mmCIF file with all atom_site columns, C-alpha atoms in Angstrom:
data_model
loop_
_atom_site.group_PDB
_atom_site.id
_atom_site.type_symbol
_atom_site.label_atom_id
_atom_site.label_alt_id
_atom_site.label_comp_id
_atom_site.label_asym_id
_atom_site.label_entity_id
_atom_site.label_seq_id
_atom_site.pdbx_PDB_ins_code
_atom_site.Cartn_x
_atom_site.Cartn_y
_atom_site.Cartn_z
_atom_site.occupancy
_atom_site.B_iso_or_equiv
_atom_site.pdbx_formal_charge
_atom_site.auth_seq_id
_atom_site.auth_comp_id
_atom_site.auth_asym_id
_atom_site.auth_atom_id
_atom_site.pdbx_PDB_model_num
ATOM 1   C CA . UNK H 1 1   ? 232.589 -21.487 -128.739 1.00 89.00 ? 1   UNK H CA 1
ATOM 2   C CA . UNK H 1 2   ? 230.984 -23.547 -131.505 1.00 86.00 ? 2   UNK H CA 1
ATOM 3   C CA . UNK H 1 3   ? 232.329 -27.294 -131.824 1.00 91.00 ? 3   UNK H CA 1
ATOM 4   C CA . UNK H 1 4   ? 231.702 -30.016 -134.093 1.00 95.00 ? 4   UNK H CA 1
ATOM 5   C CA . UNK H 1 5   ? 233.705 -33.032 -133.230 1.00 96.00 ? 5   UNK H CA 1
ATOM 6   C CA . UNK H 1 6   ? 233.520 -36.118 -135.062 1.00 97.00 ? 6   UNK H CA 1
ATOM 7   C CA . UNK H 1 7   ? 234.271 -39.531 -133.652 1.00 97.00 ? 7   UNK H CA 1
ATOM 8   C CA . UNK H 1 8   ? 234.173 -43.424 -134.563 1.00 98.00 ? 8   UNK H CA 1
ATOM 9   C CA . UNK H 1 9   ? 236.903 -43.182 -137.396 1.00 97.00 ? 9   UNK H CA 1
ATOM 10  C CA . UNK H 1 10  ? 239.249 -46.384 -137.963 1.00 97.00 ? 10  UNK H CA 1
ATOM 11  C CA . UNK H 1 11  ? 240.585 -48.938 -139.595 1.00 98.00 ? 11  UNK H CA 1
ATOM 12  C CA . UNK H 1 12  ? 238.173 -51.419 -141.306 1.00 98.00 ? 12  UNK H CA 1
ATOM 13  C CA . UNK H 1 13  ? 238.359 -54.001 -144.386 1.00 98.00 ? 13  UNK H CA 1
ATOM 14  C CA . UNK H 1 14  ? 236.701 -53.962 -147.427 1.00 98.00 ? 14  UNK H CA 1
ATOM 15  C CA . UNK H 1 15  ? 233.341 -54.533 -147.260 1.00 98.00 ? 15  UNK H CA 1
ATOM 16  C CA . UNK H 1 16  ? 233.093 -53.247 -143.719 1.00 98.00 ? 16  UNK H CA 1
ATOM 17  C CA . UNK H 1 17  ? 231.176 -51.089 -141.837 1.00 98.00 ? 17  UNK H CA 1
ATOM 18  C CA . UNK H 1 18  ? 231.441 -48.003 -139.946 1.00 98.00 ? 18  UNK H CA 1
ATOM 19  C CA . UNK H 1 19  ? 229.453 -45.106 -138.053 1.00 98.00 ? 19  UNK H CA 1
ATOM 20  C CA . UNK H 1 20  ? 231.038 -42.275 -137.327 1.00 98.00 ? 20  UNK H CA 1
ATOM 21  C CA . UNK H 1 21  ? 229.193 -39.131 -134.830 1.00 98.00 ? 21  UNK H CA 1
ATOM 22  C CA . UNK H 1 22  ? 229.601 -35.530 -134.930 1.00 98.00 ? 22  UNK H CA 1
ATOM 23  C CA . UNK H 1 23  ? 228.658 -34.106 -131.909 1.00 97.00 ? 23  UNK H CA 1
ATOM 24  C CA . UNK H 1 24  ? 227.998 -30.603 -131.773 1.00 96.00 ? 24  UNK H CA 1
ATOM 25  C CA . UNK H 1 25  ? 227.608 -27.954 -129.342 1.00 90.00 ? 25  UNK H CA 1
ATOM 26  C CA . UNK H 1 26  ? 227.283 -24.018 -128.494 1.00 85.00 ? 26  UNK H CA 1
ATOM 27  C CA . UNK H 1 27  ? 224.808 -23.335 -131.773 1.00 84.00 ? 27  UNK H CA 1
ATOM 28  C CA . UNK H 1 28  ? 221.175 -24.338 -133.063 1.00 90.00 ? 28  UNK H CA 1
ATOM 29  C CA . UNK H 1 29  ? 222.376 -27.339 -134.677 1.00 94.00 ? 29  UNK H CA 1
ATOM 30  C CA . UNK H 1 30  ? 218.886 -28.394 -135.238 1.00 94.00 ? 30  UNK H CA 1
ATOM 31  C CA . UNK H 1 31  ? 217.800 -25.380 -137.262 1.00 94.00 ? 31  UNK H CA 1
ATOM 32  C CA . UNK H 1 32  ? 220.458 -26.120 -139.486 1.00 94.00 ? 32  UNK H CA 1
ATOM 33  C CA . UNK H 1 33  ? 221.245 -28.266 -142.477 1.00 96.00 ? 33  UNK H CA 1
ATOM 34  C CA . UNK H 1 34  ? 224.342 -30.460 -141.910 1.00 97.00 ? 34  UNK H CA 1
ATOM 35  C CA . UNK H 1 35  ? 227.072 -32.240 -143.942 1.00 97.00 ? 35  UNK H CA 1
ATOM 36  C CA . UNK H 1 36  ? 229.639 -34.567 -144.390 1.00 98.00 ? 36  UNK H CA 1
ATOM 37  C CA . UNK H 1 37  ? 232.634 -33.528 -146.278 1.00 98.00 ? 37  UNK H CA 1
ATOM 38  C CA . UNK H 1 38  ? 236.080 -35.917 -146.901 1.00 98.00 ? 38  UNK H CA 1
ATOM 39  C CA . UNK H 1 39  ? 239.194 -36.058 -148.072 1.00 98.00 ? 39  UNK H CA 1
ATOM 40  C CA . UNK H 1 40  ? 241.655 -38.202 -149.185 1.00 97.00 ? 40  UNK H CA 1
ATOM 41  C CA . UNK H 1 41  ? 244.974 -38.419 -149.290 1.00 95.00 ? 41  UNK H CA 1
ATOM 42  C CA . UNK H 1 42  ? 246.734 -36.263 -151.729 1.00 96.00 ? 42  UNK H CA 1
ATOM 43  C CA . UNK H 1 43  ? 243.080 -34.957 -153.076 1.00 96.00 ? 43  UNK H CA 1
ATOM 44  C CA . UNK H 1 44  ? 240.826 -32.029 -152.788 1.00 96.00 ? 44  UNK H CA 1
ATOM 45  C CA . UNK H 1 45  ? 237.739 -32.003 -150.264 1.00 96.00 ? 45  UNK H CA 1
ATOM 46  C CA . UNK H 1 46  ? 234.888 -34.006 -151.652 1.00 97.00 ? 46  UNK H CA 1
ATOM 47  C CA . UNK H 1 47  ? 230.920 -33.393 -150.771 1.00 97.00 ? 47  UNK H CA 1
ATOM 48  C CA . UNK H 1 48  ? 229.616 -36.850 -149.214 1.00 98.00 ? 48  UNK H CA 1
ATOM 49  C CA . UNK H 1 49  ? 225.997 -35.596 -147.885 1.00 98.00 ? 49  UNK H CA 1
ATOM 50  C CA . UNK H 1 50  ? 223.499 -33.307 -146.745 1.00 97.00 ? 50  UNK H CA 1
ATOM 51  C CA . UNK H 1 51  ? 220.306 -33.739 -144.489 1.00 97.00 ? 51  UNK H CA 1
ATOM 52  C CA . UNK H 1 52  ? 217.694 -30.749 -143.865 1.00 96.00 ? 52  UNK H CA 1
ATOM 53  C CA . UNK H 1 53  ? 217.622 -29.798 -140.316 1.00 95.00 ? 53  UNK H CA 1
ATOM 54  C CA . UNK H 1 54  ? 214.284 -31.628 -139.752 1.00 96.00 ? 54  UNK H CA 1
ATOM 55  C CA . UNK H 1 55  ? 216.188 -35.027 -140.962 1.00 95.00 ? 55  UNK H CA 1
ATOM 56  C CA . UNK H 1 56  ? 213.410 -35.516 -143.264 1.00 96.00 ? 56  UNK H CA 1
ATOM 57  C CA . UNK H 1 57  ? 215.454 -34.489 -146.661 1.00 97.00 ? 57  UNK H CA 1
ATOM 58  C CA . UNK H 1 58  ? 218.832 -36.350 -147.760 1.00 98.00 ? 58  UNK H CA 1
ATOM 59  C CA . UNK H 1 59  ? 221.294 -35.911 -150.418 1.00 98.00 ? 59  UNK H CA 1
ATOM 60  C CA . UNK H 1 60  ? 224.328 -38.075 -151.368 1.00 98.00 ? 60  UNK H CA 1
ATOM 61  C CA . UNK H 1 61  ? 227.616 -37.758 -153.866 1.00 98.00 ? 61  UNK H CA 1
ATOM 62  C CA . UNK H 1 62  ? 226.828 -40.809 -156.722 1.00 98.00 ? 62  UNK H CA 1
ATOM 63  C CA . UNK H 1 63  ? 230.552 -42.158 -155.175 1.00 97.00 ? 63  UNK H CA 1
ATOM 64  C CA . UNK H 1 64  ? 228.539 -43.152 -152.222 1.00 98.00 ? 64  UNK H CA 1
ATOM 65  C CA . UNK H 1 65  ? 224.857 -43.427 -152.756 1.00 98.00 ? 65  UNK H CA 1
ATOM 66  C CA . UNK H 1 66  ? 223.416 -46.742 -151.628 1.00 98.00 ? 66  UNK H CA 1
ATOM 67  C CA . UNK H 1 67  ? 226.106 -47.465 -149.210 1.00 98.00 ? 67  UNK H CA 1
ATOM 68  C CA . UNK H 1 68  ? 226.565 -44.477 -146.928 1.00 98.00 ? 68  UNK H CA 1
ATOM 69  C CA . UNK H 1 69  ? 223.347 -43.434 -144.670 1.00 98.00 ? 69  UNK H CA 1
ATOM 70  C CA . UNK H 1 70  ? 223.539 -40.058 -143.331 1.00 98.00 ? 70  UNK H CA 1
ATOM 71  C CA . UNK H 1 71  ? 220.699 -39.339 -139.775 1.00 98.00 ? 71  UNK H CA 1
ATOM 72  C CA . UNK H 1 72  ? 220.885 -36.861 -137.076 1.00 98.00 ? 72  UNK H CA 1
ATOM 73  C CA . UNK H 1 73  ? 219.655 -36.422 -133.451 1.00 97.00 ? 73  UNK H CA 1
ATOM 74  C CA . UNK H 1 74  ? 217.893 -33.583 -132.699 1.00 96.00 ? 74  UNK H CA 1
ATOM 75  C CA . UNK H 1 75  ? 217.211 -34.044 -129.097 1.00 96.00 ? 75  UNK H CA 1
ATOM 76  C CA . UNK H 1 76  ? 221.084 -35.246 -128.947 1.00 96.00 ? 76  UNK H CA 1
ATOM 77  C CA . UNK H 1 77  ? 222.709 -32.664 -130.784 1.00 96.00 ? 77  UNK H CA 1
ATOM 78  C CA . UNK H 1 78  ? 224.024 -35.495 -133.166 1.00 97.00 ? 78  UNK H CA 1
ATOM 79  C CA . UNK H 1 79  ? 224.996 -36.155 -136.802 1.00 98.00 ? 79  UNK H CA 1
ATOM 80  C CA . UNK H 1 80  ? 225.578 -39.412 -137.965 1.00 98.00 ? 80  UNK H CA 1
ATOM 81  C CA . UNK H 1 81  ? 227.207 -41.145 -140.902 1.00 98.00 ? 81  UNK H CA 1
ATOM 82  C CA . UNK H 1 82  ? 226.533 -45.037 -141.235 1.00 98.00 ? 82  UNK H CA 1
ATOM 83  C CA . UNK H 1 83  ? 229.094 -46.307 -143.729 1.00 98.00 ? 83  UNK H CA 1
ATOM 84  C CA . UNK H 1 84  ? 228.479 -50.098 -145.244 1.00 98.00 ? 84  UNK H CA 1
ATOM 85  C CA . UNK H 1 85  ? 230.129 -51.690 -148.117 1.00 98.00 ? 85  UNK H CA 1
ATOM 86  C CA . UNK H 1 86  ? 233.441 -49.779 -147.388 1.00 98.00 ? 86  UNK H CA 1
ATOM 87  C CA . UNK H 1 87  ? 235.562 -49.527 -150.421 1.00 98.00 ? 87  UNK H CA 1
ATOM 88  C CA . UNK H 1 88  ? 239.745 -48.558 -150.479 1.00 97.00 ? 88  UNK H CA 1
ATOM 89  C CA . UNK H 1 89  ? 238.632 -45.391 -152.183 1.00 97.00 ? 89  UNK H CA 1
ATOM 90  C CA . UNK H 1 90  ? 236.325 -44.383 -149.048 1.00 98.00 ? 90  UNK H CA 1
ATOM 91  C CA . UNK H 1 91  ? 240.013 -43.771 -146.947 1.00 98.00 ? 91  UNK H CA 1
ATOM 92  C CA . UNK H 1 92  ? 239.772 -40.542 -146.292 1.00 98.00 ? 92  UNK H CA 1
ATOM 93  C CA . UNK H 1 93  ? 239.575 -38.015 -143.415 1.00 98.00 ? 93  UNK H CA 1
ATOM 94  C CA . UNK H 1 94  ? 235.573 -36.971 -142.923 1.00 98.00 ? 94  UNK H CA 1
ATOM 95  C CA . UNK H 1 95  ? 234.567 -33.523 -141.893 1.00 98.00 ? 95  UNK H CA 1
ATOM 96  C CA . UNK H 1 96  ? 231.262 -32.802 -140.421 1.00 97.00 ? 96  UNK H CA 1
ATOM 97  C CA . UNK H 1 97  ? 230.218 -29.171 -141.162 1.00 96.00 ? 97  UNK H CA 1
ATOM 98  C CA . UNK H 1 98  ? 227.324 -26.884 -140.709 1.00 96.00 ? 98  UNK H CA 1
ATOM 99  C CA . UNK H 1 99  ? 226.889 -25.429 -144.536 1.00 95.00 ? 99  UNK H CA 1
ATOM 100 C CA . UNK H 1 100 ? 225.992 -21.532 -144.512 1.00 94.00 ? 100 UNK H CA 1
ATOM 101 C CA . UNK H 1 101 ? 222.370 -20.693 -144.888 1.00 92.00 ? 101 UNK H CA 1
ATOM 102 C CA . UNK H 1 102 ? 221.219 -21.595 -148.628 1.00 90.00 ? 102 UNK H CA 1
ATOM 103 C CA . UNK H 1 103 ? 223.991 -23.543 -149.561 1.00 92.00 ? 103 UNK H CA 1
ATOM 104 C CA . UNK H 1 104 ? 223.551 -26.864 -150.404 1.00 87.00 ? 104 UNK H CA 1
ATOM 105 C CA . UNK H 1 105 ? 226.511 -29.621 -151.425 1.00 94.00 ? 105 UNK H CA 1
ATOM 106 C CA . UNK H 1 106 ? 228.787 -27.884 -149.797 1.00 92.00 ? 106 UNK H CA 1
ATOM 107 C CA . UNK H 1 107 ? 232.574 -29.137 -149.960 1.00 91.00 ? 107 UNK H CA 1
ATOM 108 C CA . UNK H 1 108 ? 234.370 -26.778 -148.089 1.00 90.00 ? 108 UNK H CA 1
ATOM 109 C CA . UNK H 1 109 ? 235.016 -24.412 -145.938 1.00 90.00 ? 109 UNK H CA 1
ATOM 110 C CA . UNK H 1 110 ? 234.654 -20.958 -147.762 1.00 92.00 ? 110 UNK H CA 1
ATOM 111 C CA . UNK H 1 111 ? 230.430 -22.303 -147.670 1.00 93.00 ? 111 UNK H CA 1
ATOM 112 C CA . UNK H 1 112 ? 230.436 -23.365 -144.085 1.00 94.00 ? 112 UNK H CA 1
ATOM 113 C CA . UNK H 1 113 ? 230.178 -21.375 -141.051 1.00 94.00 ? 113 UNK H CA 1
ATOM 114 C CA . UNK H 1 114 ? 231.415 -24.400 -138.748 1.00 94.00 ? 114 UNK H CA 1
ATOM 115 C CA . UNK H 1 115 ? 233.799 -27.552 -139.196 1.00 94.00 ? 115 UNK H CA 1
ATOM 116 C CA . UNK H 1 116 ? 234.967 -30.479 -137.414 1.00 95.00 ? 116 UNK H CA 1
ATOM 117 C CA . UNK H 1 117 ? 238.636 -31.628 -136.769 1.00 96.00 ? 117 UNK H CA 1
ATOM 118 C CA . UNK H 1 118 ? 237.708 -34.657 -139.210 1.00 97.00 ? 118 UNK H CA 1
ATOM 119 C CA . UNK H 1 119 ? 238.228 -38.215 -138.486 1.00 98.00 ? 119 UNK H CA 1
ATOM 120 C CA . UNK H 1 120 ? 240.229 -40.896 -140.006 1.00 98.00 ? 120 UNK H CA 1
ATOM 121 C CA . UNK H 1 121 ? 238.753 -43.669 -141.759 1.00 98.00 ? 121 UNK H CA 1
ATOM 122 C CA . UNK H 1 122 ? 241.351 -46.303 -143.793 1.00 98.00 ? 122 UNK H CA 1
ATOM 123 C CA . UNK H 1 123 ? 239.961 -49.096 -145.667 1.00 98.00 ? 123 UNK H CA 1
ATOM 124 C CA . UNK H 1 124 ? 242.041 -51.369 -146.587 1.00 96.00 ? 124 UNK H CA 1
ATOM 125 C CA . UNK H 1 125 ? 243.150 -55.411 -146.526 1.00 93.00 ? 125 UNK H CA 1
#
């Protein structure tokens, strides 16, 4: 059974800093382009990132350009989100996913063939 399970989710100021993991198992992540999907509460799903399955090609929402760093391990079976200059609008629940083939900015899960459980992230002073 394919699993994508994301971890490192909390509770962090304004300003902070957090890096949350997706670790996945039981299918080729690294022949596949990944993503990081959120939402917040009382809102839709929202498109954060995408990185090629090489990790050589990245793509971010404008909402979080320049602050949020998405990487992967191959060898590790590993996405990664690193999450500076954490804003009150960045509380949301994040979603790693593995987009279907071709589809790129992918924000939910009628374009993705596997999703995470999600973990919580609150901002907040």
């Amino acid at each position: 059974e394919v699993q994508l399970v994301e971890s490192g989710g909390g509770l962090v100021q304004p300003g902070g800093s957090l890096r949350l993991s997706c670790a996945a198992s039981e299918f080729t992540f690294n022949s596949r382009t990944m993503s990081w999907v959120r939402q917040a509460p009382g809102k839709g799903l929202e498109w954060v990132s995408d990185i090629n399955s090489g990790g050589s090609s990245t793509t971010y929402a404008d909402s979080v350009k320049g602050r949020f760093t998405i990487s992967r391990d191959n060898a590790r079976n590993t996405l990664y989100l690193q999450m500076n200059s954490l804003k009150p609008e960045d509380t949301a629940v994040y979603y790693c996913a593995a987009p279907k083939p071709g589809y790129v900015r992918c924000w939910g899960r009628w374009c993705s063939d596997y999703w995470g459980q999600g973990t919580q992230v609150t901002v907040t002073s």
